[in-house]
Amino acid sequence: MCCLRVHRGGRAARPDRTFHHHRPPSPPPQGWRRVARPLPAARWACEDPRVAAPSPNSQTKIGVCNLCEAICGLVLTIEDGAVTGVRGNPDDPLSRGHICPKGVAIADIHADPDRLRRPVRRDRATGEFHEIAWREAIDVVSTNLAATINAHGRDAIGIYLGNPNVHSLGSMTHGIGLVKALRTKNTFSATSVDQLPHQLMAHLMFGHQLLLPIPDIDRTSYFLVFGANPMASNGSLMTVPDFPARLRELKRRGGRMVVFDPRRTETAKVATEHHFVRPGTDAWVLLAMLNVLFADGLAMAPAYADGLADVEAAVAHFTPALAERMSGVPATEIERIALELATAEGGVAYGRVGVSTHEFGTVCQWAVNLLNILTGNLDRVGGAMFTSPAIDVVGTGLVGRGHHDAWRSRVRDLPETAGELPVSALREEITTPGPGQVRAMLTLSGNPVLSTPDGARLDEALAGLDFMAAVDIYVNETTRHADVILPPAGALERDHYDLIFQTLAVRNTARFTPAVFDKGEDTRHDWQIYRDVALATIAKLDRKPPLKARAVLRARMTLSPTRLVGLLLARARNGVTLRKLRANPSGLDLGPLQPDLLPDRLRTRDHRLALAPPLVLTDLARLGAVEPPAEGELLLIGRRHKQDCNSWMHNTERLTRGKARHHLLMHPDDLAQRSLSDGELVTVTSRVGTVQVEVASTDDMMPGVVSLPHGYGHARNPGMTHAAEVPGVSINDLTDPERLDVSGNAALSGVPVTVTAH
Ligand SMILES: Nc1nc2c(c(=O)[nH]1)N[C@H]1C(S)=C(S)[C@@H](COP(=O)(O)OP(=O)(O)OC[C@H]3O[C@@H](n4cnc5c(=O)[nH]c(N)nc54)[C@H](O)[C@@H]3O)O[C@H]1N2
Ligand SMILES: Nc1nc2c(c(=O)[nH]1)N[C@H]1C(S)=C(S)[C@@H](COP(=O)(O)OP(=O)(O)OC[C@H]3O[C@@H](n4cnc5c(=O)[nH]c(N)nc54)[C@H](O)[C@@H]3O)O[C@H]1N2
Ligand code: SF4
Ligand SMILES: [Mo]
């Protein structure tokens, strides 16, 4: 990717569209005041000096992209305080110069006049937001949170943490502190619409929720992928910048990639082999592969593992023939692929969003782990490996090992995991009266109205809260209900060290990136906001924590994230120091992932690997009772596009121009059966809702399966001016909060729907 030129302004006129929902959306806040700021004249740097000659006052700075898990290093050109060029950093040992269209758009967010810079308060009578001073904002938030706790107890506060928390150092170090200080059982996050099954399995099998085996993509010879689209997503729970180049290298050395997906995705198209699988049925395919390993005498377990016989007994019933009936994948293919993985020189199975947002997500992730373990590919070069990051959040106990079912949700009796309840239960906890009812909400970098099941009803529930505060950089579909929004400094205005994604990366590296811009006087970092809200709220409680606990909290919250990183590195004593990282701003290469870390790296109490957690064995009974799918059923799945970033980067014109991406994708035979035609407006209905959207015919879809992208549906929110004009509906107006995995993760995939003419 060389030349990334942009012209600002001239936003494309979009056709007038109205999308109806079964319930009218709640009214948008009226009169959102926009502060018109002239955008910098942007000229995008290019490696070809003939195209973009740098001006004499231009500066080059090293930055980092925090928009997805690939964490690419950037080189920014700055002119007169504005970003005028963004390139991948070729010296970054992990991302090696890679950048995608979103990485370039990081400059658009920085300059976006819709991005909040100072706190805003909503007038409940008019719905208008007005800027207020920081002192007043923190006071209003802490007074209301404390009043709610004083009157109704701690559980009357609901907290939702969204995805970008993991992408900000200050949120990682101080957001958790705020959540702990508030001590409410009603804590929710995007984890339970995403990777909860991975974390629960890591906790139960390996002893720590973040001890996740990572595909050794740079050395594997066989990459077996279930429900992931890294060509669009750039990888997940596998930090793998420049996936396309790494895949090309894999194929060049004679390796193969086999993909199971109900859609012939961008990844499926570049795979050596792709198989359609009926949504929601991967568990049968994966269990059948384990069944084949046992039948052929190929299943082996390391000496430090327990429960092999239990696994053998548990999978005995799940034959390839049964898997074929459930999934549509031929039994002979299941057998062949299981044997290929078992005999590959370093092979790895990997399952991601498509098989964790599933009714049997936990069984799927368990089976994926077992495929790697029983074929001897765990902790082996080319297989599924554990990382050795400079700051080890697992080994040092910086993040807790996790727990499950320590308490349950009030209304539906759903178990918590690692301190969080399933977000599918959030709406009912707000609307069901009684002791422990959520009366005030705090959302931190999240948009659950668009990203969690039955978002339309959650939208209504949020409107009825006594009080809501949000830490967010935009008025989004969720934060438009907030009484106060506290916006932190932007990604280019803060120091960054990646505590999480360096732990999940395909190569061991360490990198510290100082802020590119000074944040300015009247702006606060997220960690400062968390600090101030936590300390001010605690101070206003009738029943304050003991003096010592308050002193510890104050000390913890006052230490800046950068100081903390310095201390953690010093404590790790592995030769990586903050000073060294500052001297090497592109990052330090710590080498490829290391084999033979087990059993030492295990965090189970007995340092043994648990192959057969009782929770999963019990869930197999539920699986065994499922009937084969009915004829003519249509199942809805989601999708991600390269230019989308969950629900929130649609305000940048650069990522939304061009061919529309919001359509319902459907196989031509399914269209013909319903006498529908390509491009027509159709009505999609599920148990919980109805949307109207244009349909696009494509044989990339498996017959019987339709797909909508996730993160669309901004018409209900004029707060982001450009995004509100982007066509499309929210898939989560159709997904069902009653469909859950045993972990509590939402089963967003495979939702039964009907599609009819509008
Ligand atoms: N049907 C369906 N639903 C899904 C998915 C799916 O595949 N299908 N995917 C799920 C997944 S994997 C995820 S992770 C979730 C995401 O769900 P959420 O995390 O709830 O939503 P995001 O769209 O990531 O919204 C993030 C918000 O954070 C704000 N933000 C961005 N940067 C910052 C920052 O630096 N600081 C602060 N304070 N705020 C910031 C943005 O304004 C945005 O509004 O959605 C899930 N929902
Ligand atoms: N461009 C872009 N990149 C992103 C994001 C984004 O929004 N846009 N979001 C980021 C986030 S938060 C995450 S968690 C990651 C997710 O990273 P990925 O998991 O790689 O991304 P998805 O595109 O959600 O891939 C899920 C795949 O599962 C398939 N699928 C759906 N149902 C089933 C099923 O039942 N069985 C099988 N086998 N497959 C199924 C879908 O067709 C889809 O191709 O991406 C991250 N990167
Ligand atoms: S791949 Fe991810 S981290 Fe890299 S530039 Fe794109 S959005 Fe940013
Ligand atoms: Mo995610």
JSON list of C-alpha atoms in Angstrom, two decimals, residues 267-449:
[
{"chain": "A", "resi": 267, "resn": "THR", "atom": "CA", "xyz": [-10.14, -15.71, 3.79]},
{"chain": "A", "resi": 268, "resn": "ALA", "atom": "CA", "xyz": [-11.89, -18.74, 2.30]},
{"chain": "A", "resi": 269, "resn": "LYS", "atom": "CA", "xyz": [-11.06, -17.42, -1.18]},
{"chain": "A", "resi": 270, "resn": "VAL", "atom": "CA", "xyz": [-7.32, -17.43, -0.51]},
{"chain": "A", "resi": 271, "resn": "ALA", "atom": "CA", "xyz": [-7.37, -20.73, 1.43]},
{"chain": "A", "resi": 272, "resn": "THR", "atom": "CA", "xyz": [-6.10, -23.95, -0.07]},
{"chain": "A", "resi": 273, "resn": "GLU", "atom": "CA", "xyz": [-9.50, -25.40, 0.74]},
{"chain": "A", "resi": 274, "resn": "HIS", "atom": "CA", "xyz": [-12.87, -24.11, 1.99]},
{"chain": "A", "resi": 275, "resn": "HIS", "atom": "CA", "xyz": [-15.86, -26.02, 3.36]},
{"chain": "A", "resi": 276, "resn": "PHE", "atom": "CA", "xyz": [-19.34, -24.66, 3.94]},
{"chain": "A", "resi": 277, "resn": "VAL", "atom": "CA", "xyz": [-20.63, -25.57, 7.38]},
{"chain": "A", "resi": 278, "resn": "ARG", "atom": "CA", "xyz": [-24.20, -24.97, 8.54]},
{"chain": "A", "resi": 279, "resn": "PRO", "atom": "CA", "xyz": [-24.10, -22.20, 11.18]},
{"chain": "A", "resi": 280, "resn": "GLY", "atom": "CA", "xyz": [-24.08, -23.41, 14.76]},
{"chain": "A", "resi": 281, "resn": "THR", "atom": "CA", "xyz": [-23.05, -26.97, 13.95]},
{"chain": "A", "resi": 282, "resn": "ASP", "atom": "CA", "xyz": [-19.24, -26.80, 14.13]},
{"chain": "A", "resi": 283, "resn": "ALA", "atom": "CA", "xyz": [-19.30, -28.58, 17.49]},
{"chain": "A", "resi": 284, "resn": "TRP", "atom": "CA", "xyz": [-20.38, -31.80, 15.75]},
{"chain": "A", "resi": 285, "resn": "VAL", "atom": "CA", "xyz": [-17.61, -31.44, 13.15]},
{"chain": "A", "resi": 286, "resn": "LEU", "atom": "CA", "xyz": [-14.92, -30.74, 15.74]},
{"chain": "A", "resi": 287, "resn": "LEU", "atom": "CA", "xyz": [-16.06, -33.56, 18.03]},
{"chain": "A", "resi": 288, "resn": "ALA", "atom": "CA", "xyz": [-16.13, -35.92, 15.05]},
{"chain": "A", "resi": 289, "resn": "MET", "atom": "CA", "xyz": [-12.51, -34.98, 14.28]},
{"chain": "A", "resi": 290, "resn": "LEU", "atom": "CA", "xyz": [-11.60, -35.94, 17.87]},
{"chain": "A", "resi": 291, "resn": "ASN", "atom": "CA", "xyz": [-13.60, -39.11, 17.43]},
{"chain": "A", "resi": 292, "resn": "VAL", "atom": "CA", "xyz": [-11.51, -39.95, 14.34]},
{"chain": "A", "resi": 293, "resn": "LEU", "atom": "CA", "xyz": [-8.26, -39.40, 16.26]},
{"chain": "A", "resi": 294, "resn": "PHE", "atom": "CA", "xyz": [-9.33, -41.92, 18.89]},
{"chain": "A", "resi": 295, "resn": "ALA", "atom": "CA", "xyz": [-10.66, -44.39, 16.33]},
{"chain": "A", "resi": 296, "resn": "ASP", "atom": "CA", "xyz": [-7.35, -44.34, 14.45]},
{"chain": "A", "resi": 297, "resn": "GLY", "atom": "CA", "xyz": [-5.23, -44.56, 17.60]},
{"chain": "A", "resi": 298, "resn": "LEU", "atom": "CA", "xyz": [-3.73, -41.12, 16.94]},
{"chain": "A", "resi": 299, "resn": "ALA", "atom": "CA", "xyz": [-4.91, -39.33, 20.09]},
{"chain": "A", "resi": 300, "resn": "MET", "atom": "CA", "xyz": [-2.12, -38.82, 22.58]},
{"chain": "A", "resi": 301, "resn": "ALA", "atom": "CA", "xyz": [-1.93, -36.71, 25.71]},
{"chain": "A", "resi": 302, "resn": "PRO", "atom": "CA", "xyz": [1.14, -35.28, 27.41]},
{"chain": "A", "resi": 303, "resn": "ALA", "atom": "CA", "xyz": [2.18, -36.72, 30.79]},
{"chain": "A", "resi": 304, "resn": "TYR", "atom": "CA", "xyz": [1.01, -33.56, 32.58]},
{"chain": "A", "resi": 305, "resn": "ALA", "atom": "CA", "xyz": [-2.59, -33.90, 31.30]},
{"chain": "A", "resi": 306, "resn": "ASP", "atom": "CA", "xyz": [-5.55, -35.56, 33.03]},
{"chain": "A", "resi": 307, "resn": "GLY", "atom": "CA", "xyz": [-8.82, -36.89, 31.67]},
{"chain": "A", "resi": 308, "resn": "LEU", "atom": "CA", "xyz": [-7.98, -38.56, 28.32]},
{"chain": "A", "resi": 309, "resn": "ALA", "atom": "CA", "xyz": [-10.30, -41.50, 28.96]},
{"chain": "A", "resi": 310, "resn": "ASP", "atom": "CA", "xyz": [-13.14, -39.11, 29.82]},
{"chain": "A", "resi": 311, "resn": "VAL", "atom": "CA", "xyz": [-12.62, -37.29, 26.53]},
{"chain": "A", "resi": 312, "resn": "GLU", "atom": "CA", "xyz": [-12.61, -40.56, 24.59]},
{"chain": "A", "resi": 313, "resn": "ALA", "atom": "CA", "xyz": [-15.88, -41.64, 26.20]},
{"chain": "A", "resi": 314, "resn": "ALA", "atom": "CA", "xyz": [-17.44, -38.20, 25.67]},
{"chain": "A", "resi": 315, "resn": "VAL", "atom": "CA", "xyz": [-16.74, -38.04, 21.92]},
{"chain": "A", "resi": 316, "resn": "ALA", "atom": "CA", "xyz": [-17.54, -41.70, 21.17]},
{"chain": "A", "resi": 317, "resn": "HIS", "atom": "CA", "xyz": [-21.12, -40.83, 20.17]},
{"chain": "A", "resi": 318, "resn": "PHE", "atom": "CA", "xyz": [-20.10, -37.91, 17.89]},
{"chain": "A", "resi": 319, "resn": "THR", "atom": "CA", "xyz": [-19.25, -39.73, 14.67]},
{"chain": "A", "resi": 320, "resn": "PRO", "atom": "CA", "xyz": [-18.40, -38.17, 11.29]},
{"chain": "A", "resi": 321, "resn": "ALA", "atom": "CA", "xyz": [-21.70, -39.53, 9.95]},
{"chain": "A", "resi": 322, "resn": "LEU", "atom": "CA", "xyz": [-23.65, -37.65, 12.64]},
{"chain": "A", "resi": 323, "resn": "ALA", "atom": "CA", "xyz": [-21.57, -34.53, 11.97]},
{"chain": "A", "resi": 324, "resn": "GLU", "atom": "CA", "xyz": [-22.43, -34.75, 8.26]},
{"chain": "A", "resi": 325, "resn": "ARG", "atom": "CA", "xyz": [-26.18, -34.89, 9.05]},
{"chain": "A", "resi": 326, "resn": "MET", "atom": "CA", "xyz": [-25.92, -31.84, 11.34]},
{"chain": "A", "resi": 327, "resn": "SER", "atom": "CA", "xyz": [-23.44, -29.67, 9.47]},
{"chain": "A", "resi": 328, "resn": "GLY", "atom": "CA", "xyz": [-23.58, -30.61, 5.81]},
{"chain": "A", "resi": 329, "resn": "VAL", "atom": "CA", "xyz": [-19.82, -31.34, 5.78]},
{"chain": "A", "resi": 330, "resn": "PRO", "atom": "CA", "xyz": [-19.14, -34.76, 4.19]},
{"chain": "A", "resi": 331, "resn": "ALA", "atom": "CA", "xyz": [-17.95, -37.39, 6.72]},
{"chain": "A", "resi": 332, "resn": "THR", "atom": "CA", "xyz": [-15.05, -38.38, 4.44]},
{"chain": "A", "resi": 333, "resn": "GLU", "atom": "CA", "xyz": [-13.75, -34.78, 4.47]},
{"chain": "A", "resi": 334, "resn": "ILE", "atom": "CA", "xyz": [-13.97, -34.61, 8.27]},
{"chain": "A", "resi": 335, "resn": "GLU", "atom": "CA", "xyz": [-11.95, -37.82, 8.54]},
{"chain": "A", "resi": 336, "resn": "ARG", "atom": "CA", "xyz": [-9.35, -36.71, 6.00]},
{"chain": "A", "resi": 337, "resn": "ILE", "atom": "CA", "xyz": [-8.79, -33.31, 7.60]},
{"chain": "A", "resi": 338, "resn": "ALA", "atom": "CA", "xyz": [-8.48, -34.78, 11.11]},
{"chain": "A", "resi": 339, "resn": "LEU", "atom": "CA", "xyz": [-5.81, -37.17, 9.84]},
{"chain": "A", "resi": 340, "resn": "GLU", "atom": "CA", "xyz": [-4.00, -34.40, 7.94]},
{"chain": "A", "resi": 341, "resn": "LEU", "atom": "CA", "xyz": [-3.82, -32.25, 11.07]},
{"chain": "A", "resi": 342, "resn": "ALA", "atom": "CA", "xyz": [-2.58, -35.20, 13.13]},
{"chain": "A", "resi": 343, "resn": "THR", "atom": "CA", "xyz": [0.19, -36.03, 10.70]},
{"chain": "A", "resi": 344, "resn": "ALA", "atom": "CA", "xyz": [1.29, -32.49, 9.72]},
{"chain": "A", "resi": 345, "resn": "GLU", "atom": "CA", "xyz": [4.77, -31.30, 10.68]},
{"chain": "A", "resi": 346, "resn": "GLY", "atom": "CA", "xyz": [3.53, -28.60, 13.02]},
{"chain": "A", "resi": 347, "resn": "GLY", "atom": "CA", "xyz": [-0.19, -28.02, 12.41]},
{"chain": "A", "resi": 348, "resn": "VAL", "atom": "CA", "xyz": [-2.70, -25.91, 14.27]},
{"chain": "A", "resi": 349, "resn": "ALA", "atom": "CA", "xyz": [-6.47, -25.67, 14.66]},
{"chain": "A", "resi": 350, "resn": "TYR", "atom": "CA", "xyz": [-7.93, -22.22, 15.36]},
{"chain": "A", "resi": 351, "resn": "GLY", "atom": "CA", "xyz": [-11.51, -21.12, 15.99]},
{"chain": "A", "resi": 352, "resn": "ARG", "atom": "CA", "xyz": [-12.69, -17.56, 16.40]},
{"chain": "A", "resi": 353, "resn": "VAL", "atom": "CA", "xyz": [-15.81, -15.35, 16.51]},
{"chain": "A", "resi": 354, "resn": "GLY", "atom": "CA", "xyz": [-17.87, -17.57, 14.18]},
{"chain": "A", "resi": 355, "resn": "VAL", "atom": "CA", "xyz": [-17.49, -20.48, 16.61]},
{"chain": "A", "resi": 356, "resn": "SER", "atom": "CA", "xyz": [-17.51, -18.66, 19.94]},
{"chain": "A", "resi": 357, "resn": "THR", "atom": "CA", "xyz": [-20.66, -16.57, 19.36]},
{"chain": "A", "resi": 358, "resn": "HIS", "atom": "CA", "xyz": [-22.41, -19.89, 19.07]},
{"chain": "A", "resi": 359, "resn": "GLU", "atom": "CA", "xyz": [-24.91, -21.92, 21.08]},
{"chain": "A", "resi": 360, "resn": "PHE", "atom": "CA", "xyz": [-22.07, -24.38, 21.69]},
{"chain": "A", "resi": 361, "resn": "GLY", "atom": "CA", "xyz": [-19.15, -21.92, 21.68]},
{"chain": "A", "resi": 362, "resn": "THR", "atom": "CA", "xyz": [-17.54, -23.44, 24.76]},
{"chain": "A", "resi": 363, "resn": "VAL", "atom": "CA", "xyz": [-17.71, -26.97, 23.35]},
{"chain": "A", "resi": 364, "resn": "CYS", "atom": "CA", "xyz": [-16.16, -25.62, 20.11]},
{"chain": "A", "resi": 365, "resn": "GLN", "atom": "CA", "xyz": [-13.25, -23.89, 21.85]},
{"chain": "A", "resi": 366, "resn": "TRP", "atom": "CA", "xyz": [-12.70, -26.95, 24.06]},
{"chain": "A", "resi": 367, "resn": "ALA", "atom": "CA", "xyz": [-12.60, -29.18, 20.98]},
{"chain": "A", "resi": 368, "resn": "VAL", "atom": "CA", "xyz": [-10.22, -26.81, 19.16]},
{"chain": "A", "resi": 369, "resn": "ASN", "atom": "CA", "xyz": [-7.86, -26.92, 22.16]},
{"chain": "A", "resi": 370, "resn": "LEU", "atom": "CA", "xyz": [-8.15, -30.72, 22.26]},
{"chain": "A", "resi": 371, "resn": "LEU", "atom": "CA", "xyz": [-7.42, -31.05, 18.53]},
{"chain": "A", "resi": 372, "resn": "ASN", "atom": "CA", "xyz": [-4.15, -29.22, 19.18]},
{"chain": "A", "resi": 373, "resn": "ILE", "atom": "CA", "xyz": [-3.31, -31.12, 22.36]},
{"chain": "A", "resi": 374, "resn": "LEU", "atom": "CA", "xyz": [-4.19, -34.63, 21.21]},
{"chain": "A", "resi": 375, "resn": "THR", "atom": "CA", "xyz": [-2.31, -34.27, 17.90]},
{"chain": "A", "resi": 376, "resn": "GLY", "atom": "CA", "xyz": [0.81, -33.20, 19.84]},
{"chain": "A", "resi": 377, "resn": "ASN", "atom": "CA", "xyz": [0.60, -29.68, 18.42]},
{"chain": "A", "resi": 378, "resn": "LEU", "atom": "CA", "xyz": [0.22, -27.72, 21.66]},
{"chain": "A", "resi": 379, "resn": "ASP", "atom": "CA", "xyz": [3.39, -25.99, 22.84]},
{"chain": "A", "resi": 380, "resn": "ARG", "atom": "CA", "xyz": [5.20, -27.14, 19.70]},
{"chain": "A", "resi": 381, "resn": "VAL", "atom": "CA", "xyz": [6.84, -25.15, 16.88]},
{"chain": "A", "resi": 382, "resn": "GLY", "atom": "CA", "xyz": [4.29, -24.64, 14.10]},
{"chain": "A", "resi": 383, "resn": "GLY", "atom": "CA", "xyz": [1.42, -25.54, 16.43]},
{"chain": "A", "resi": 384, "resn": "ALA", "atom": "CA", "xyz": [-0.57, -23.69, 19.09]},
{"chain": "A", "resi": 385, "resn": "MET", "atom": "CA", "xyz": [1.94, -21.93, 21.32]},
{"chain": "A", "resi": 386, "resn": "PHE", "atom": "CA", "xyz": [2.09, -19.75, 24.40]},
{"chain": "A", "resi": 387, "resn": "THR", "atom": "CA", "xyz": [3.76, -16.34, 24.31]},
{"chain": "A", "resi": 388, "resn": "SER", "atom": "CA", "xyz": [6.53, -14.96, 26.54]},
{"chain": "A", "resi": 389, "resn": "PRO", "atom": "CA", "xyz": [5.77, -11.23, 26.64]},
{"chain": "A", "resi": 390, "resn": "ALA", "atom": "CA", "xyz": [8.02, -8.69, 28.35]},
{"chain": "A", "resi": 391, "resn": "ILE", "atom": "CA", "xyz": [5.20, -7.89, 30.77]},
{"chain": "A", "resi": 392, "resn": "ASP", "atom": "CA", "xyz": [3.55, -11.18, 31.51]},
{"chain": "A", "resi": 393, "resn": "VAL", "atom": "CA", "xyz": [-0.05, -10.45, 32.55]},
{"chain": "A", "resi": 394, "resn": "VAL", "atom": "CA", "xyz": [-0.58, -14.19, 33.04]},
{"chain": "A", "resi": 395, "resn": "GLY", "atom": "CA", "xyz": [2.49, -15.31, 34.98]},
{"chain": "A", "resi": 396, "resn": "THR", "atom": "CA", "xyz": [2.63, -12.28, 37.27]},
{"chain": "A", "resi": 397, "resn": "GLY", "atom": "CA", "xyz": [-1.05, -12.46, 38.12]},
{"chain": "A", "resi": 398, "resn": "LEU", "atom": "CA", "xyz": [-1.59, -8.91, 36.84]},
{"chain": "A", "resi": 399, "resn": "VAL", "atom": "CA", "xyz": [-4.90, -10.16, 35.46]},
{"chain": "A", "resi": 400, "resn": "GLY", "atom": "CA", "xyz": [-6.68, -12.67, 37.70]},
{"chain": "A", "resi": 401, "resn": "ARG", "atom": "CA", "xyz": [-6.79, -16.32, 36.66]},
{"chain": "A", "resi": 402, "resn": "GLY", "atom": "CA", "xyz": [-10.59, -16.17, 36.43]},
{"chain": "A", "resi": 403, "resn": "HIS", "atom": "CA", "xyz": [-13.53, -17.89, 38.10]},
{"chain": "A", "resi": 404, "resn": "HIS", "atom": "CA", "xyz": [-16.97, -19.10, 37.12]},
{"chain": "A", "resi": 405, "resn": "ASP", "atom": "CA", "xyz": [-20.37, -19.15, 38.83]},
{"chain": "A", "resi": 406, "resn": "ALA", "atom": "CA", "xyz": [-19.26, -17.29, 41.95]},
{"chain": "A", "resi": 407, "resn": "TRP", "atom": "CA", "xyz": [-22.60, -15.46, 41.72]},
{"chain": "A", "resi": 408, "resn": "ARG", "atom": "CA", "xyz": [-25.58, -15.37, 39.41]},
{"chain": "A", "resi": 409, "resn": "SER", "atom": "CA", "xyz": [-27.67, -12.75, 37.69]},
{"chain": "A", "resi": 410, "resn": "ARG", "atom": "CA", "xyz": [-30.72, -11.61, 39.62]},
{"chain": "A", "resi": 411, "resn": "VAL", "atom": "CA", "xyz": [-33.43, -12.12, 36.99]},
{"chain": "A", "resi": 412, "resn": "ARG", "atom": "CA", "xyz": [-32.35, -15.10, 34.87]},
{"chain": "A", "resi": 413, "resn": "ASP", "atom": "CA", "xyz": [-29.98, -16.82, 37.30]},
{"chain": "A", "resi": 414, "resn": "LEU", "atom": "CA", "xyz": [-27.09, -16.81, 34.80]},
{"chain": "A", "resi": 415, "resn": "PRO", "atom": "CA", "xyz": [-23.56, -17.51, 36.13]},
{"chain": "A", "resi": 416, "resn": "GLU", "atom": "CA", "xyz": [-20.81, -14.88, 36.16]},
{"chain": "A", "resi": 417, "resn": "THR", "atom": "CA", "xyz": [-17.40, -15.52, 34.66]},
{"chain": "A", "resi": 418, "resn": "ALA", "atom": "CA", "xyz": [-14.32, -13.68, 35.92]},
{"chain": "A", "resi": 419, "resn": "GLY", "atom": "CA", "xyz": [-16.49, -11.07, 37.61]},
{"chain": "A", "resi": 420, "resn": "GLU", "atom": "CA", "xyz": [-18.85, -10.38, 34.71]},
{"chain": "A", "resi": 421, "resn": "LEU", "atom": "CA", "xyz": [-22.41, -11.36, 33.93]},
{"chain": "A", "resi": 422, "resn": "PRO", "atom": "CA", "xyz": [-23.54, -12.14, 30.37]},
{"chain": "A", "resi": 423, "resn": "VAL", "atom": "CA", "xyz": [-24.43, -8.89, 28.62]},
{"chain": "A", "resi": 424, "resn": "SER", "atom": "CA", "xyz": [-27.50, -10.64, 27.17]},
{"chain": "A", "resi": 425, "resn": "ALA", "atom": "CA", "xyz": [-28.95, -10.18, 30.68]},
{"chain": "A", "resi": 426, "resn": "LEU", "atom": "CA", "xyz": [-28.30, -6.42, 30.89]},
{"chain": "A", "resi": 427, "resn": "ARG", "atom": "CA", "xyz": [-31.65, -5.21, 29.59]},
{"chain": "A", "resi": 428, "resn": "GLU", "atom": "CA", "xyz": [-33.72, -7.31, 32.01]},
{"chain": "A", "resi": 429, "resn": "GLU", "atom": "CA", "xyz": [-31.55, -6.21, 34.96]},
{"chain": "A", "resi": 430, "resn": "ILE", "atom": "CA", "xyz": [-32.46, -2.60, 34.12]},
{"chain": "A", "resi": 431, "resn": "THR", "atom": "CA", "xyz": [-36.17, -3.11, 33.53]},
{"chain": "A", "resi": 432, "resn": "THR", "atom": "CA", "xyz": [-37.14, -5.71, 36.17]},
{"chain": "A", "resi": 433, "resn": "PRO", "atom": "CA", "xyz": [-38.08, -3.98, 39.45]},
{"chain": "A", "resi": 434, "resn": "GLY", "atom": "CA", "xyz": [-36.90, -5.26, 42.83]},
{"chain": "A", "resi": 435, "resn": "PRO", "atom": "CA", "xyz": [-33.85, -5.14, 45.09]},
{"chain": "A", "resi": 436, "resn": "GLY", "atom": "CA", "xyz": [-30.63, -5.11, 43.05]},
{"chain": "A", "resi": 437, "resn": "GLN", "atom": "CA", "xyz": [-32.29, -3.54, 39.98]},
{"chain": "A", "resi": 438, "resn": "VAL", "atom": "CA", "xyz": [-29.85, -1.52, 37.85]},
{"chain": "A", "resi": 439, "resn": "ARG", "atom": "CA", "xyz": [-30.87, 2.14, 38.18]},
{"chain": "A", "resi": 440, "resn": "ALA", "atom": "CA", "xyz": [-27.74, 3.91, 36.98]},
{"chain": "A", "resi": 441, "resn": "MET", "atom": "CA", "xyz": [-25.36, 2.88, 34.18]},
{"chain": "A", "resi": 442, "resn": "LEU", "atom": "CA", "xyz": [-21.78, 3.61, 33.39]},
{"chain": "A", "resi": 443, "resn": "THR", "atom": "CA", "xyz": [-20.55, 2.66, 29.92]},
{"chain": "A", "resi": 444, "resn": "LEU", "atom": "CA", "xyz": [-16.85, 2.74, 29.19]},
{"chain": "A", "resi": 445, "resn": "SER", "atom": "CA", "xyz": [-15.90, 2.80, 25.46]},
{"chain": "A", "resi": 446, "resn": "GLY", "atom": "CA", "xyz": [-18.85, 0.73, 24.36]},
{"chain": "A", "resi": 447, "resn": "ASN", "atom": "CA", "xyz": [-21.93, 0.70, 22.20]},
{"chain": "A", "resi": 448, "resn": "PRO", "atom": "CA", "xyz": [-24.12, -2.15, 23.46]},
{"chain": "A", "resi": 449, "resn": "VAL", "atom": "CA", "xyz": [-27.20, -0.78, 21.64]}
]
